[in-house]
PDB file of C-alpha atoms in Angstrom:
ATOM      1  CA  MET Q   1    -182.945 189.467  -9.566  1.00 35.00           C
ATOM      2  CA  ASN Q   2    -181.750 186.991  -6.941  1.00 37.00           C
ATOM      3  CA  ALA Q   3    -184.601 185.613  -4.847  1.00 41.00           C
ATOM      4  CA  ARG Q   4    -183.493 184.651  -1.365  1.00 41.00           C
ATOM      5  CA  ILE Q   5    -184.609 181.147  -0.428  1.00 43.00           C
ATOM      6  CA  VAL Q   6    -186.022 180.995   3.077  1.00 42.00           C
ATOM      7  CA  PRO Q   7    -185.428 177.667   4.872  1.00 49.00           C
ATOM      8  CA  ARG Q   8    -188.522 175.794   6.025  1.00 70.00           C
ATOM      9  CA  GLY Q   9    -187.341 175.103   9.571  1.00 88.00           C
ATOM     10  CA  ARG Q  10    -184.390 174.436  11.830  1.00 93.00           C
ATOM     11  CA  LEU Q  11    -182.679 171.038  11.535  1.00 95.00           C
ATOM     12  CA  LEU Q  12    -180.012 169.537  13.775  1.00 96.00           C
ATOM     13  CA  LEU Q  13    -177.612 167.429  11.711  1.00 97.00           C
ATOM     14  CA  LEU Q  14    -175.435 165.029  13.703  1.00 97.00           C
ATOM     15  CA  GLU Q  15    -172.815 163.705  11.286  1.00 96.00           C
ATOM     16  CA  PRO Q  16    -169.214 163.004  12.349  1.00 95.00           C
ATOM     17  CA  GLN Q  17    -167.731 163.061   8.823  1.00 94.00           C
ATOM     18  CA  PHE Q  18    -166.710 166.636   8.071  1.00 96.00           C
ATOM     19  CA  VAL Q  19    -167.048 166.633   4.284  1.00 94.00           C
ATOM     20  CA  MET Q  20    -170.467 164.975   4.300  1.00 93.00           C
ATOM     21  CA  ARG Q  21    -171.747 167.168   7.135  1.00 95.00           C
ATOM     22  CA  ARG Q  22    -170.548 170.422   5.596  1.00 96.00           C
ATOM     23  CA  THR Q  23    -171.722 169.541   2.076  1.00 95.00           C
ATOM     24  CA  VAL Q  24    -175.185 168.471   3.203  1.00 95.00           C
ATOM     25  CA  SER Q  25    -175.686 171.444   5.499  1.00 95.00           C
ATOM     26  CA  THR Q  26    -174.574 173.939   2.854  1.00 95.00           C
ATOM     27  CA  LEU Q  27    -176.750 172.417   0.137  1.00 95.00           C
ATOM     28  CA  ALA Q  28    -179.782 172.096   2.422  1.00 94.00           C
ATOM     29  CA  ARG Q  29    -179.485 175.771   3.335  1.00 92.00           C
ATOM     30  CA  ASP Q  30    -178.928 176.855  -0.275  1.00 92.00           C
ATOM     31  CA  MET Q  31    -181.920 174.811  -1.458  1.00 92.00           C
ATOM     32  CA  GLY Q  32    -184.147 176.195   1.288  1.00 91.00           C
ATOM     33  CA  LEU Q  33    -184.760 172.752   2.793  1.00 92.00           C
ATOM     34  CA  ALA Q  34    -183.776 173.765   6.322  1.00 92.00           C
ATOM     35  CA  ASP Q  35    -181.670 176.051   8.438  1.00 92.00           C
ATOM     36  CA  VAL Q  36    -179.085 173.433   9.420  1.00 94.00           C
ATOM     37  CA  GLN Q  37    -177.089 173.436  12.642  1.00 96.00           C
ATOM     38  CA  GLU Q  38    -174.166 171.001  12.539  1.00 97.00           C
ATOM     39  CA  ALA Q  39    -173.055 168.686  15.336  1.00 98.00           C
ATOM     40  CA  THR Q  40    -169.911 166.558  15.218  1.00 97.00           C
ATOM     41  CA  SER Q  41    -170.827 164.168  18.050  1.00 97.00           C
ATOM     42  CA  PRO Q  42    -173.765 163.140  20.253  1.00 97.00           C
ATOM     43  CA  ALA Q  43    -172.278 165.230  23.075  1.00 96.00           C
ATOM     44  CA  VAL Q  44    -172.277 168.359  20.890  1.00 97.00           C
ATOM     45  CA  ALA Q  45    -175.786 167.538  19.650  1.00 97.00           C
ATOM     46  CA  GLY Q  46    -176.968 167.199  23.254  1.00 95.00           C
ATOM     47  CA  ARG Q  47    -175.616 170.654  24.104  1.00 95.00           C
ATOM     48  CA  LEU Q  48    -177.262 172.166  21.030  1.00 95.00           C
ATOM     49  CA  LEU Q  49    -180.583 170.527  21.911  1.00 94.00           C
ATOM     50  CA  ALA Q  50    -180.358 172.123  25.357  1.00 92.00           C
ATOM     51  CA  GLU Q  51    -179.581 175.565  23.891  1.00 91.00           C
ATOM     52  CA  ARG Q  52    -181.860 175.783  20.834  1.00 91.00           C
ATOM     53  CA  ARG Q  53    -185.162 174.556  19.510  1.00 91.00           C
ATOM     54  CA  PHE Q  54    -185.130 172.359  16.377  1.00 94.00           C
ATOM     55  CA  ASP Q  55    -187.983 171.380  14.090  1.00 93.00           C
ATOM     56  CA  ALA Q  56    -186.368 168.087  13.015  1.00 94.00           C
ATOM     57  CA  LEU Q  57    -183.288 165.968  13.734  1.00 96.00           C
ATOM     58  CA  LEU Q  58    -181.063 163.906  11.429  1.00 96.00           C
ATOM     59  CA  MET Q  59    -178.640 161.861  13.515  1.00 97.00           C
ATOM     60  CA  ALA Q  60    -175.872 159.395  12.679  1.00 97.00           C
ATOM     61  CA  VAL Q  61    -176.057 156.263  14.807  1.00 96.00           C
ATOM     62  CA  ASP Q  62    -172.668 155.613  16.396  1.00 93.00           C
ATOM     63  CA  GLU Q  63    -171.122 152.342  17.533  1.00 88.00           C
ATOM     64  CA  GLU Q  64    -171.076 153.444  21.183  1.00 90.00           C
ATOM     65  CA  GLY Q  65    -174.852 153.976  21.257  1.00 93.00           C
ATOM     66  CA  GLU Q  66    -174.588 157.622  22.367  1.00 97.00           C
ATOM     67  CA  ALA Q  67    -176.775 158.887  19.518  1.00 97.00           C
ATOM     68  CA  LEU Q  68    -179.460 156.303  20.340  1.00 97.00           C
ATOM     69  CA  ALA Q  69    -179.326 157.368  23.977  1.00 96.00           C
ATOM     70  CA  LEU Q  70    -179.800 160.988  22.897  1.00 96.00           C
ATOM     71  CA  MET Q  71    -182.757 160.012  20.701  1.00 97.00           C
ATOM     72  CA  ARG Q  72    -184.215 158.157  23.679  1.00 96.00           C
ATOM     73  CA  ARG Q  73    -183.867 161.277  25.865  1.00 95.00           C
ATOM     74  CA  VAL Q  74    -185.622 163.373  23.210  1.00 96.00           C
ATOM     75  CA  ARG Q  75    -188.492 160.870  23.008  1.00 95.00           C
ATOM     76  CA  ALA Q  76    -188.732 160.812  26.812  1.00 94.00           C
ATOM     77  CA  GLY Q  77    -189.138 164.599  26.836  1.00 90.00           C
ATOM     78  CA  GLU Q  78    -185.805 165.169  28.563  1.00 89.00           C
ATOM     79  CA  ALA Q  79    -184.312 167.408  25.865  1.00 82.00           C
ATOM     80  CA  GLN Q  80    -186.553 170.493  26.035  1.00 80.00           C
ATOM     81  CA  HIS Q  81    -188.129 169.504  22.721  1.00 82.00           C
ATOM     82  CA  PRO Q  82    -191.497 168.031  21.892  1.00 87.00           C
ATOM     83  CA  ALA Q  83    -191.206 164.260  22.257  1.00 90.00           C
ATOM     84  CA  ASP Q  84    -192.712 163.875  18.786  1.00 92.00           C
ATOM     85  CA  VAL Q  85    -190.127 165.990  16.924  1.00 93.00           C
ATOM     86  CA  PRO Q  86    -189.375 164.243  13.606  1.00 94.00           C
ATOM     87  CA  ILE Q  87    -186.146 162.245  13.788  1.00 96.00           C
ATOM     88  CA  ALA Q  88    -184.339 160.459  10.955  1.00 96.00           C
ATOM     89  CA  ALA Q  89    -181.168 158.412  11.318  1.00 97.00           C
ATOM     90  CA  THR Q  90    -178.180 157.280   9.311  1.00 96.00           C
ATOM     91  CA  ALA Q  91    -176.242 154.113  10.095  1.00 96.00           C
ATOM     92  CA  THR Q  92    -173.463 151.964   8.682  1.00 94.00           C
ATOM     93  CA  HIS Q  93    -175.606 148.831   9.057  1.00 93.00           C
ATOM     94  CA  CYS Q  94    -178.993 147.789  10.350  1.00 94.00           C
ATOM     95  CA  ASP Q  95    -179.581 144.462  12.024  1.00 94.00           C
ATOM     96  CA  VAL Q  96    -182.837 143.322  13.623  1.00 95.00           C
ATOM     97  CA  GLU Q  97    -181.844 144.748  17.019  1.00 94.00           C
ATOM     98  CA  LEU Q  98    -181.163 148.215  15.618  1.00 95.00           C
ATOM     99  CA  ALA Q  99    -184.323 148.136  13.506  1.00 95.00           C
ATOM    100  CA  LEU Q 100    -186.383 147.348  16.599  1.00 95.00           C
ATOM    101  CA  ARG Q 101    -184.701 150.126  18.593  1.00 95.00           C
ATOM    102  CA  LEU Q 102    -185.337 152.648  15.829  1.00 96.00           C
ATOM    103  CA  LYS Q 103    -188.960 151.569  15.552  1.00 96.00           C
ATOM    104  CA  GLU Q 104    -189.333 151.862  19.329  1.00 96.00           C
ATOM    105  CA  LEU Q 105    -187.950 155.415  19.112  1.00 96.00           C
ATOM    106  CA  ASP Q 106    -190.350 156.289  16.268  1.00 96.00           C
ATOM    107  CA  ILE Q 107    -187.513 157.132  13.864  1.00 96.00           C
ATOM    108  CA  CYS Q 108    -189.265 158.096  10.658  1.00 93.00           C
ATOM    109  CA  ARG Q 109    -186.467 157.409   8.150  1.00 93.00           C
ATOM    110  CA  LEU Q 110    -183.237 155.404   8.065  1.00 94.00           C
ATOM    111  CA  LEU Q 111    -180.506 155.978   5.506  1.00 94.00           C
ATOM    112  CA  LEU Q 112    -177.787 153.326   5.314  1.00 94.00           C
ATOM    113  CA  LYS Q 113    -174.160 154.255   4.605  1.00 89.00           C
ATOM    114  CA  PRO Q 114    -172.591 154.550   2.159  1.00 88.00           C
ATOM    115  CA  PHE Q 115    -174.980 156.979   0.546  1.00 87.00           C
ATOM    116  CA  LYS Q 116    -174.804 159.989  -1.695  1.00 89.00           C
ATOM    117  CA  VAL Q 117    -175.395 163.559  -0.580  1.00 91.00           C
ATOM    118  CA  ARG Q 118    -178.629 163.441  -2.564  1.00 91.00           C
ATOM    119  CA  GLY Q 119    -179.879 160.722  -0.215  1.00 91.00           C
ATOM    120  CA  MET Q 120    -179.410 162.920   2.838  1.00 91.00           C
ATOM    121  CA  LEU Q 121    -181.054 165.864   1.097  1.00 92.00           C
ATOM    122  CA  GLU Q 122    -184.039 163.661   0.251  1.00 92.00           C
ATOM    123  CA  VAL Q 123    -184.300 162.619   3.901  1.00 92.00           C
ATOM    124  CA  ILE Q 124    -184.142 166.261   5.011  1.00 92.00           C
ATOM    125  CA  SER Q 125    -186.863 167.112   2.526  1.00 90.00           C
ATOM    126  CA  ALA Q 126    -188.974 164.166   3.738  1.00 88.00           C
ATOM    127  CA  LEU Q 127    -188.576 165.330   7.343  1.00 86.00           C
ATOM    128  CA  GLY Q 128    -190.355 168.348   6.116  1.00 72.00           C
ATOM    129  CA  ALA Q 129    -188.634 170.646   8.596  1.00 46.00           C
ATOM    130  CA  PRO Q 130    -191.977 172.470   8.628  1.00 46.00           C
ATOM    131  CA  ALA Q 131    -192.507 176.094   9.431  1.00 45.00           C
ATOM    132  CA  PRO Q 132    -190.326 176.875  12.439  1.00 45.00           C
ATOM    133  CA  LEU Q 133    -191.734 176.025  15.862  1.00 45.00           C
ATOM    134  CA  SER Q 134    -189.735 178.774  17.480  1.00 45.00           C
ATOM    135  CA  GLN Q 135    -187.609 181.740  16.685  1.00 43.00           C
ATOM    136  CA  GLY Q 136    -185.252 181.382  19.684  1.00 43.00           C
TER     137      GLY Q 136
END
């Protein structure tokens, strides 16, 4: 008998690298960690945030600062989501300036690249993606 695993909540994954994004989203769904919606860029993530409700966000910090700006809009309540939605980030490096920005934005976890898929799955699990906030 195959038991169907029900994901714990809806997660928006912003990750520009196709293989990493697809692998993580597929495994997270299969493991029941979250119902993952994939975004390839901050612009796509912004559109998805306007269209759907997410229980948690995992966003890659980009060099242009667009992902940070999107996180700032979420925290300011400008993204039709609760300002306290759990957000985790990935980045290629973290200097003092970025660390302070992430702390200011109440980012709960930071995963530095390069990392293994397991690392992202652990972050998704830590986000908890609790019982869904919405069905729409």
